[in-house]
Short mmCIF file of N, CA and C in Angstrom, two decimals:
data_model
loop_
_atom_site.label_atom_id
_atom_site.label_comp_id
_atom_site.label_asym_id
_atom_site.label_seq_id
_atom_site.Cartn_x
_atom_site.Cartn_y
_atom_site.Cartn_z
N UNK A 21 12.25 9.74 -39.89
CA UNK A 21 12.71 9.25 -41.18
C UNK A 21 11.56 9.37 -42.18
N UNK A 22 11.85 9.88 -43.33
CA UNK A 22 10.87 10.05 -44.39
C UNK A 22 11.02 8.89 -45.37
N UNK A 23 10.05 7.99 -45.39
CA UNK A 23 10.17 6.83 -46.27
C UNK A 23 9.56 7.08 -47.65
N UNK A 24 8.61 7.98 -47.74
CA UNK A 24 7.92 8.20 -49.01
C UNK A 24 7.88 9.70 -49.27
N UNK A 25 8.61 10.14 -50.27
CA UNK A 25 8.71 11.57 -50.56
C UNK A 25 8.28 11.88 -51.98
N UNK A 26 7.97 13.13 -52.23
CA UNK A 26 7.63 13.64 -53.56
C UNK A 26 6.48 12.85 -54.17
N UNK A 27 5.43 12.66 -53.37
CA UNK A 27 4.20 12.00 -53.84
C UNK A 27 4.46 10.59 -54.37
N UNK A 28 5.39 9.89 -53.75
CA UNK A 28 5.68 8.52 -54.14
C UNK A 28 6.78 8.36 -55.17
N UNK A 29 7.38 9.45 -55.62
CA UNK A 29 8.45 9.35 -56.62
C UNK A 29 9.75 8.82 -55.99
N UNK A 30 9.88 8.94 -54.68
CA UNK A 30 11.06 8.47 -53.97
C UNK A 30 10.58 7.67 -52.77
N UNK A 31 10.99 6.39 -52.70
CA UNK A 31 10.50 5.53 -51.63
C UNK A 31 11.65 4.75 -51.02
N UNK A 32 11.86 4.90 -49.70
CA UNK A 32 12.86 4.15 -48.95
C UNK A 32 12.14 2.98 -48.29
N UNK A 33 12.63 1.76 -48.51
CA UNK A 33 11.93 0.58 -48.02
C UNK A 33 12.06 0.35 -46.53
N UNK A 34 12.92 1.13 -45.88
CA UNK A 34 13.06 0.99 -44.43
C UNK A 34 14.51 0.90 -44.03
N UNK A 35 14.80 1.37 -42.84
CA UNK A 35 16.16 1.40 -42.34
C UNK A 35 16.44 0.13 -41.56
N UNK A 36 17.50 -0.59 -41.96
CA UNK A 36 17.92 -1.76 -41.21
C UNK A 36 18.76 -1.28 -40.05
N UNK A 37 18.22 -1.37 -38.87
CA UNK A 37 18.91 -0.82 -37.71
C UNK A 37 19.86 -1.80 -37.04
N UNK A 38 19.74 -3.10 -37.33
CA UNK A 38 20.60 -4.08 -36.65
C UNK A 38 21.80 -4.48 -37.48
N UNK A 39 21.61 -4.67 -38.78
CA UNK A 39 22.72 -5.08 -39.64
C UNK A 39 23.22 -6.46 -39.33
N UNK A 40 22.46 -7.26 -38.60
CA UNK A 40 22.97 -8.54 -38.14
C UNK A 40 22.64 -9.72 -39.06
N UNK A 41 21.57 -9.66 -39.80
CA UNK A 41 21.16 -10.80 -40.61
C UNK A 41 21.87 -10.80 -41.96
N UNK A 42 22.20 -12.01 -42.44
CA UNK A 42 22.87 -12.15 -43.72
C UNK A 42 21.97 -11.66 -44.84
N UNK A 43 22.51 -10.84 -45.72
CA UNK A 43 21.77 -10.36 -46.87
C UNK A 43 20.83 -9.21 -46.59
N UNK A 44 20.93 -8.62 -45.42
CA UNK A 44 20.09 -7.47 -45.12
C UNK A 44 20.24 -6.44 -46.23
N UNK A 45 19.15 -5.84 -46.61
CA UNK A 45 19.22 -4.83 -47.64
C UNK A 45 18.32 -3.67 -47.36
N UNK A 46 18.74 -2.53 -47.78
CA UNK A 46 17.93 -1.33 -47.74
C UNK A 46 17.85 -0.83 -49.17
N UNK A 47 16.67 -0.39 -49.55
CA UNK A 47 16.48 0.04 -50.93
C UNK A 47 15.82 1.40 -50.98
N UNK A 48 16.21 2.17 -52.00
CA UNK A 48 15.54 3.42 -52.33
C UNK A 48 15.05 3.25 -53.76
N UNK A 49 13.75 3.32 -53.95
CA UNK A 49 13.15 3.19 -55.27
C UNK A 49 12.82 4.58 -55.77
N UNK A 50 13.28 4.89 -56.98
CA UNK A 50 13.14 6.24 -57.52
C UNK A 50 12.38 6.18 -58.83
N UNK A 51 11.27 6.92 -58.91
CA UNK A 51 10.50 7.04 -60.14
C UNK A 51 10.76 8.44 -60.69
N UNK A 52 11.75 8.54 -61.56
CA UNK A 52 12.17 9.85 -62.06
C UNK A 52 11.08 10.53 -62.87
N UNK A 53 10.23 9.76 -63.53
CA UNK A 53 9.15 10.34 -64.33
C UNK A 53 8.13 11.06 -63.44
N UNK A 54 8.02 10.66 -62.18
CA UNK A 54 7.07 11.28 -61.25
C UNK A 54 7.71 12.35 -60.38
N UNK A 55 9.00 12.56 -60.54
CA UNK A 55 9.71 13.52 -59.70
C UNK A 55 9.19 14.93 -60.01
N UNK A 56 8.79 15.70 -58.98
CA UNK A 56 8.29 17.05 -59.21
C UNK A 56 9.31 17.92 -59.94
N UNK A 57 8.82 18.86 -60.71
CA UNK A 57 9.67 19.72 -61.54
C UNK A 57 10.67 20.53 -60.71
N UNK A 58 10.34 20.86 -59.45
CA UNK A 58 11.25 21.65 -58.64
C UNK A 58 12.46 20.86 -58.15
N UNK A 59 12.47 19.54 -58.36
CA UNK A 59 13.62 18.72 -57.96
C UNK A 59 14.61 18.69 -59.12
N UNK A 60 15.78 19.29 -58.90
CA UNK A 60 16.81 19.34 -59.92
C UNK A 60 17.80 18.19 -59.80
N UNK A 61 18.00 17.70 -58.57
CA UNK A 61 19.02 16.68 -58.37
C UNK A 61 18.71 15.83 -57.15
N UNK A 62 19.23 14.62 -57.16
CA UNK A 62 19.17 13.71 -56.03
C UNK A 62 20.59 13.27 -55.73
N UNK A 63 20.97 13.26 -54.47
CA UNK A 63 22.29 12.79 -54.07
C UNK A 63 22.09 11.54 -53.23
N UNK A 64 22.75 10.45 -53.61
CA UNK A 64 22.64 9.20 -52.87
C UNK A 64 23.85 9.03 -51.97
N UNK A 65 23.58 8.80 -50.70
CA UNK A 65 24.63 8.63 -49.70
C UNK A 65 24.36 7.37 -48.89
N UNK A 66 25.39 6.88 -48.25
CA UNK A 66 25.24 5.80 -47.27
C UNK A 66 25.94 6.29 -46.01
N UNK A 67 25.24 6.19 -44.89
CA UNK A 67 25.78 6.62 -43.61
C UNK A 67 25.59 5.53 -42.57
N UNK A 68 26.56 5.36 -41.71
CA UNK A 68 26.44 4.47 -40.56
C UNK A 68 26.16 5.34 -39.35
N UNK A 69 24.89 5.44 -38.99
CA UNK A 69 24.48 6.31 -37.89
C UNK A 69 25.15 5.91 -36.58
N UNK A 70 25.37 4.61 -36.38
CA UNK A 70 25.98 4.13 -35.14
C UNK A 70 27.50 4.14 -35.17
N UNK A 71 28.09 4.59 -36.27
CA UNK A 71 29.54 4.74 -36.34
C UNK A 71 30.32 3.51 -36.76
N UNK A 72 29.64 2.47 -37.18
CA UNK A 72 30.33 1.26 -37.65
C UNK A 72 30.95 1.56 -39.02
N UNK A 73 32.20 1.19 -39.23
CA UNK A 73 32.85 1.46 -40.51
C UNK A 73 32.50 0.38 -41.53
N UNK A 74 32.64 0.73 -42.80
CA UNK A 74 32.34 -0.22 -43.87
C UNK A 74 33.27 -1.42 -43.83
N UNK A 75 34.52 -1.22 -43.41
CA UNK A 75 35.46 -2.34 -43.34
C UNK A 75 35.12 -3.31 -42.23
N UNK A 76 34.23 -2.93 -41.30
CA UNK A 76 33.76 -3.83 -40.25
C UNK A 76 32.72 -4.81 -40.76
N UNK A 77 32.20 -4.58 -41.94
CA UNK A 77 31.13 -5.40 -42.49
C UNK A 77 31.69 -6.43 -43.47
N UNK A 78 30.96 -7.54 -43.60
CA UNK A 78 31.32 -8.55 -44.59
C UNK A 78 30.41 -8.40 -45.79
N UNK A 79 30.98 -8.43 -46.98
CA UNK A 79 30.21 -8.42 -48.23
C UNK A 79 29.23 -7.25 -48.34
N UNK A 80 29.64 -6.08 -47.92
CA UNK A 80 28.78 -4.90 -48.04
C UNK A 80 28.96 -4.28 -49.42
N UNK A 81 27.86 -3.95 -50.05
CA UNK A 81 27.94 -3.31 -51.36
C UNK A 81 26.73 -2.42 -51.59
N UNK A 82 26.88 -1.54 -52.56
CA UNK A 82 25.80 -0.66 -52.99
C UNK A 82 25.70 -0.78 -54.50
N UNK A 83 24.49 -0.94 -55.00
CA UNK A 83 24.27 -0.98 -56.44
C UNK A 83 23.17 -0.01 -56.83
N UNK A 84 23.29 0.54 -58.02
CA UNK A 84 22.23 1.35 -58.61
C UNK A 84 21.93 0.72 -59.96
N UNK A 85 20.66 0.41 -60.18
CA UNK A 85 20.22 -0.18 -61.44
C UNK A 85 19.14 0.68 -62.06
N UNK A 86 18.93 0.52 -63.37
CA UNK A 86 17.83 1.23 -64.02
C UNK A 86 16.57 0.40 -63.94
N UNK A 87 15.51 0.87 -64.59
CA UNK A 87 14.21 0.19 -64.49
C UNK A 87 14.21 -1.20 -65.12
N UNK A 88 15.22 -1.52 -65.93
CA UNK A 88 15.33 -2.83 -66.56
C UNK A 88 16.28 -3.75 -65.81
N UNK A 89 16.79 -3.29 -64.67
CA UNK A 89 17.71 -4.09 -63.88
C UNK A 89 19.15 -4.01 -64.34
N UNK A 90 19.43 -3.16 -65.32
CA UNK A 90 20.81 -2.99 -65.79
C UNK A 90 21.62 -2.25 -64.74
N UNK A 91 22.79 -2.77 -64.46
CA UNK A 91 23.66 -2.18 -63.46
C UNK A 91 24.24 -0.87 -63.97
N UNK A 92 24.06 0.21 -63.20
CA UNK A 92 24.63 1.51 -63.52
C UNK A 92 25.85 1.81 -62.66
N UNK A 93 25.76 1.44 -61.37
CA UNK A 93 26.83 1.71 -60.41
C UNK A 93 26.90 0.54 -59.44
N UNK A 94 28.13 0.15 -59.07
CA UNK A 94 28.30 -0.85 -58.02
C UNK A 94 29.55 -0.51 -57.23
N UNK A 95 29.41 -0.46 -55.90
CA UNK A 95 30.53 -0.22 -55.01
C UNK A 95 30.65 -1.39 -54.05
N UNK A 96 31.86 -1.91 -53.91
CA UNK A 96 32.16 -2.86 -52.85
C UNK A 96 32.60 -2.02 -51.66
N UNK A 97 31.76 -1.96 -50.64
CA UNK A 97 32.04 -1.10 -49.50
C UNK A 97 32.98 -1.73 -48.48
N UNK A 98 33.06 -3.05 -48.46
CA UNK A 98 33.88 -3.75 -47.48
C UNK A 98 35.37 -3.54 -47.72
N UNK A 99 35.76 -3.60 -48.97
CA UNK A 99 37.18 -3.50 -49.32
C UNK A 99 37.53 -2.06 -49.69
N UNK A 100 37.31 -1.15 -48.75
CA UNK A 100 37.57 0.27 -49.03
C UNK A 100 38.50 0.84 -47.99
N UNK A 101 37.98 1.70 -47.18
CA UNK A 101 38.73 2.30 -46.09
C UNK A 101 37.81 2.39 -44.88
N UNK A 102 38.34 2.48 -43.68
CA UNK A 102 37.49 2.49 -42.49
C UNK A 102 36.74 3.82 -42.32
N UNK A 103 35.69 3.97 -43.10
CA UNK A 103 34.86 5.19 -43.08
C UNK A 103 33.44 4.84 -42.68
N UNK A 104 32.69 5.87 -42.31
CA UNK A 104 31.30 5.67 -41.89
C UNK A 104 30.29 6.27 -42.86
N UNK A 105 30.76 6.89 -43.94
CA UNK A 105 29.84 7.50 -44.90
C UNK A 105 30.48 7.50 -46.29
N UNK A 106 29.63 7.48 -47.29
CA UNK A 106 30.12 7.58 -48.67
C UNK A 106 29.11 8.37 -49.50
N UNK A 107 29.63 9.28 -50.31
CA UNK A 107 28.82 9.94 -51.35
C UNK A 107 28.83 8.97 -52.52
N UNK A 108 27.69 8.40 -52.84
CA UNK A 108 27.62 7.36 -53.87
C UNK A 108 27.51 7.98 -55.26
N UNK A 109 26.47 8.80 -55.48
CA UNK A 109 26.22 9.34 -56.82
C UNK A 109 25.29 10.54 -56.74
N UNK A 110 25.32 11.32 -57.81
CA UNK A 110 24.39 12.43 -57.99
C UNK A 110 23.62 12.18 -59.28
N UNK A 111 22.31 12.30 -59.20
CA UNK A 111 21.45 12.21 -60.39
C UNK A 111 20.87 13.60 -60.60
N UNK A 112 21.12 14.20 -61.76
CA UNK A 112 20.68 15.57 -62.01
C UNK A 112 19.81 15.62 -63.25
N UNK A 113 18.72 16.40 -63.14
CA UNK A 113 17.82 16.63 -64.28
C UNK A 113 18.55 17.53 -65.29
N UNK A 114 18.58 17.12 -66.56
CA UNK A 114 19.26 17.92 -67.58
C UNK A 114 18.32 18.32 -68.71
N UNK A 115 17.07 17.95 -68.61
CA UNK A 115 16.08 18.30 -69.61
C UNK A 115 14.79 17.58 -69.32
N UNK A 116 13.81 17.78 -70.18
CA UNK A 116 12.51 17.13 -69.99
C UNK A 116 12.69 15.62 -70.12
N UNK A 117 12.49 14.91 -69.03
CA UNK A 117 12.60 13.46 -69.03
C UNK A 117 14.01 12.93 -69.13
N UNK A 118 15.01 13.79 -69.00
CA UNK A 118 16.40 13.33 -69.09
C UNK A 118 17.14 13.62 -67.79
N UNK A 119 17.89 12.62 -67.35
CA UNK A 119 18.65 12.72 -66.12
C UNK A 119 20.06 12.23 -66.39
N UNK A 120 21.01 12.79 -65.68
CA UNK A 120 22.40 12.35 -65.78
C UNK A 120 22.83 11.79 -64.43
N UNK A 121 23.59 10.73 -64.47
CA UNK A 121 24.12 10.10 -63.27
C UNK A 121 25.62 10.31 -63.23
N UNK A 122 26.10 10.81 -62.12
CA UNK A 122 27.55 10.96 -61.93
C UNK A 122 27.94 10.15 -60.71
N UNK A 123 28.82 9.19 -60.89
CA UNK A 123 29.32 8.42 -59.76
C UNK A 123 30.34 9.26 -59.00
N UNK A 124 30.40 9.05 -57.69
CA UNK A 124 31.33 9.82 -56.87
C UNK A 124 32.28 8.87 -56.13
N UNK A 125 31.74 8.05 -55.22
CA UNK A 125 32.58 7.11 -54.48
C UNK A 125 33.56 7.78 -53.54
N UNK A 126 33.13 8.85 -52.90
CA UNK A 126 34.00 9.61 -51.99
C UNK A 126 33.62 9.29 -50.55
N UNK A 127 34.61 8.84 -49.78
CA UNK A 127 34.37 8.39 -48.41
C UNK A 127 34.61 9.51 -47.40
N UNK A 128 33.78 9.50 -46.34
CA UNK A 128 33.84 10.50 -45.28
C UNK A 128 33.61 9.81 -43.94
N UNK A 129 33.89 10.53 -42.88
CA UNK A 129 33.60 10.03 -41.53
C UNK A 129 32.57 10.92 -40.88
N UNK A 130 31.31 10.53 -41.02
CA UNK A 130 30.22 11.24 -40.38
C UNK A 130 29.04 10.28 -40.27
N UNK A 131 28.19 10.54 -39.32
CA UNK A 131 27.08 9.62 -39.05
C UNK A 131 25.76 10.02 -39.69
N UNK A 132 25.63 11.28 -40.10
CA UNK A 132 24.36 11.73 -40.66
C UNK A 132 24.56 12.33 -42.05
N UNK A 133 23.49 12.32 -42.81
CA UNK A 133 23.54 12.84 -44.18
C UNK A 133 23.76 14.36 -44.17
N UNK A 134 23.34 15.04 -43.13
CA UNK A 134 23.51 16.49 -43.06
C UNK A 134 24.99 16.90 -43.19
N UNK A 135 25.88 16.06 -42.68
CA UNK A 135 27.31 16.36 -42.76
C UNK A 135 27.85 16.18 -44.18
N UNK A 136 27.08 15.55 -45.07
CA UNK A 136 27.52 15.32 -46.44
C UNK A 136 26.97 16.36 -47.43
N UNK A 137 26.17 17.29 -46.94
CA UNK A 137 25.56 18.28 -47.84
C UNK A 137 26.63 19.13 -48.52
N UNK A 138 27.56 19.69 -47.76
CA UNK A 138 28.59 20.53 -48.37
C UNK A 138 29.49 19.75 -49.33
N UNK A 139 30.00 18.56 -48.94
CA UNK A 139 30.81 17.81 -49.91
C UNK A 139 30.03 17.45 -51.18
N UNK A 140 28.74 17.15 -51.05
CA UNK A 140 27.92 16.81 -52.22
C UNK A 140 27.76 18.01 -53.13
N UNK A 141 27.51 19.17 -52.54
CA UNK A 141 27.35 20.39 -53.34
C UNK A 141 28.64 20.70 -54.10
N UNK A 142 29.78 20.47 -53.46
CA UNK A 142 31.06 20.70 -54.11
C UNK A 142 31.25 19.76 -55.30
N UNK A 143 30.77 18.54 -55.19
CA UNK A 143 30.95 17.54 -56.24
C UNK A 143 29.95 17.69 -57.38
N UNK A 144 28.91 18.47 -57.18
CA UNK A 144 27.84 18.58 -58.18
C UNK A 144 28.15 19.68 -59.19
N UNK A 145 29.01 19.37 -60.12
CA UNK A 145 29.37 20.31 -61.18
C UNK A 145 29.10 19.63 -62.52
N UNK A 146 27.88 19.24 -62.73
CA UNK A 146 27.53 18.42 -63.88
C UNK A 146 27.85 19.08 -65.21
N UNK A 147 27.58 20.37 -65.36
CA UNK A 147 27.84 21.03 -66.64
C UNK A 147 29.32 20.96 -67.00
N UNK A 148 30.19 21.22 -66.02
CA UNK A 148 31.62 21.13 -66.27
C UNK A 148 32.03 19.70 -66.59
N UNK A 149 31.50 18.76 -65.84
CA UNK A 149 31.86 17.36 -66.03
C UNK A 149 31.40 16.85 -67.39
N UNK A 150 30.20 17.23 -67.78
CA UNK A 150 29.68 16.79 -69.08
C UNK A 150 30.57 17.32 -70.21
N UNK A 151 30.98 18.57 -70.09
CA UNK A 151 31.84 19.16 -71.12
C UNK A 151 33.18 18.45 -71.18
N UNK A 152 33.67 17.97 -70.04
CA UNK A 152 34.95 17.29 -69.99
C UNK A 152 34.82 15.80 -70.29
N UNK A 153 33.59 15.27 -70.35
CA UNK A 153 33.39 13.85 -70.61
C UNK A 153 33.75 12.95 -69.44
N UNK A 154 33.68 13.48 -68.22
CA UNK A 154 34.02 12.70 -67.04
C UNK A 154 32.85 11.83 -66.62
N UNK A 155 33.10 10.64 -66.17
CA UNK A 155 32.16 9.60 -65.73
C UNK A 155 30.72 10.04 -65.45
N UNK A 156 30.07 10.59 -66.45
CA UNK A 156 28.67 11.01 -66.35
C UNK A 156 27.88 10.18 -67.35
N UNK A 157 26.81 9.55 -66.88
CA UNK A 157 25.98 8.72 -67.75
C UNK A 157 24.67 9.44 -67.97
N UNK A 158 24.31 9.68 -69.21
CA UNK A 158 23.04 10.32 -69.52
C UNK A 158 22.04 9.28 -69.99
N UNK A 159 20.78 9.47 -69.67
CA UNK A 159 19.77 8.51 -70.07
C UNK A 159 18.39 9.13 -69.93
N UNK A 160 17.42 8.43 -70.47
CA UNK A 160 16.04 8.83 -70.28
C UNK A 160 15.33 7.77 -69.44
N UNK A 161 16.03 7.29 -68.38
CA UNK A 161 15.41 6.30 -67.51
C UNK A 161 14.17 6.88 -66.89
N UNK A 162 13.32 5.99 -66.47
CA UNK A 162 12.16 6.43 -65.72
C UNK A 162 12.23 5.97 -64.28
N UNK A 163 13.00 4.91 -64.00
CA UNK A 163 13.08 4.40 -62.63
C UNK A 163 14.50 3.97 -62.30
N UNK A 164 14.84 4.05 -61.01
CA UNK A 164 16.12 3.58 -60.51
C UNK A 164 15.89 2.84 -59.21
N UNK A 165 16.79 1.93 -58.90
CA UNK A 165 16.74 1.17 -57.67
C UNK A 165 18.13 1.24 -57.04
N UNK A 166 18.22 1.82 -55.85
CA UNK A 166 19.47 1.91 -55.12
C UNK A 166 19.38 0.92 -53.97
N UNK A 167 20.27 -0.08 -53.96
CA UNK A 167 20.21 -1.14 -52.95
C UNK A 167 21.53 -1.24 -52.21
N UNK A 168 21.46 -1.34 -50.89
CA UNK A 168 22.63 -1.58 -50.07
C UNK A 168 22.44 -2.93 -49.41
N UNK A 169 23.43 -3.82 -49.57
CA UNK A 169 23.36 -5.12 -48.95
C UNK A 169 24.62 -5.35 -48.13
N UNK A 170 24.49 -6.20 -47.12
CA UNK A 170 25.65 -6.54 -46.32
C UNK A 170 25.49 -7.97 -45.79
N UNK A 171 26.61 -8.64 -45.61
CA UNK A 171 26.58 -10.03 -45.18
C UNK A 171 26.56 -10.21 -43.70
N UNK A 172 26.99 -9.26 -42.94
CA UNK A 172 26.99 -9.38 -41.48
C UNK A 172 28.19 -8.70 -40.88
N UNK A 173 28.28 -8.78 -39.57
CA UNK A 173 29.36 -8.11 -38.85
C UNK A 173 30.33 -9.13 -38.34
#
């Protein structure tokens, strides 16, 4: 597992392997201003490596906030469908210091992120979506916080 990537621009706080404690959370901290120029996009996914479905969890959710704590995306994962993976969002560089966020919320049944590469690539049509005005948020954020929390099994 890679916890610190792109010279600290992307940091995963650690994988919760038990999921048993109330309020367990996993976070990915993103410093977009430090993201190397060769990175065009980031895709955020949630996977249950052990095959537990989201509907098996109590109070499971995913949130994405900006550097000021403003909520950009929130998914209630518990009240969804019995799936083991979700494509949460794509963040794509659209200019110098500018990034666009597209929410996805598409559920799949797979245990690893590798199985979500093709579906994510299919969903990443930012230029078309921007032209159509579909749920794409543009901003000049510098930081994002992606947090997954769950209440227990």
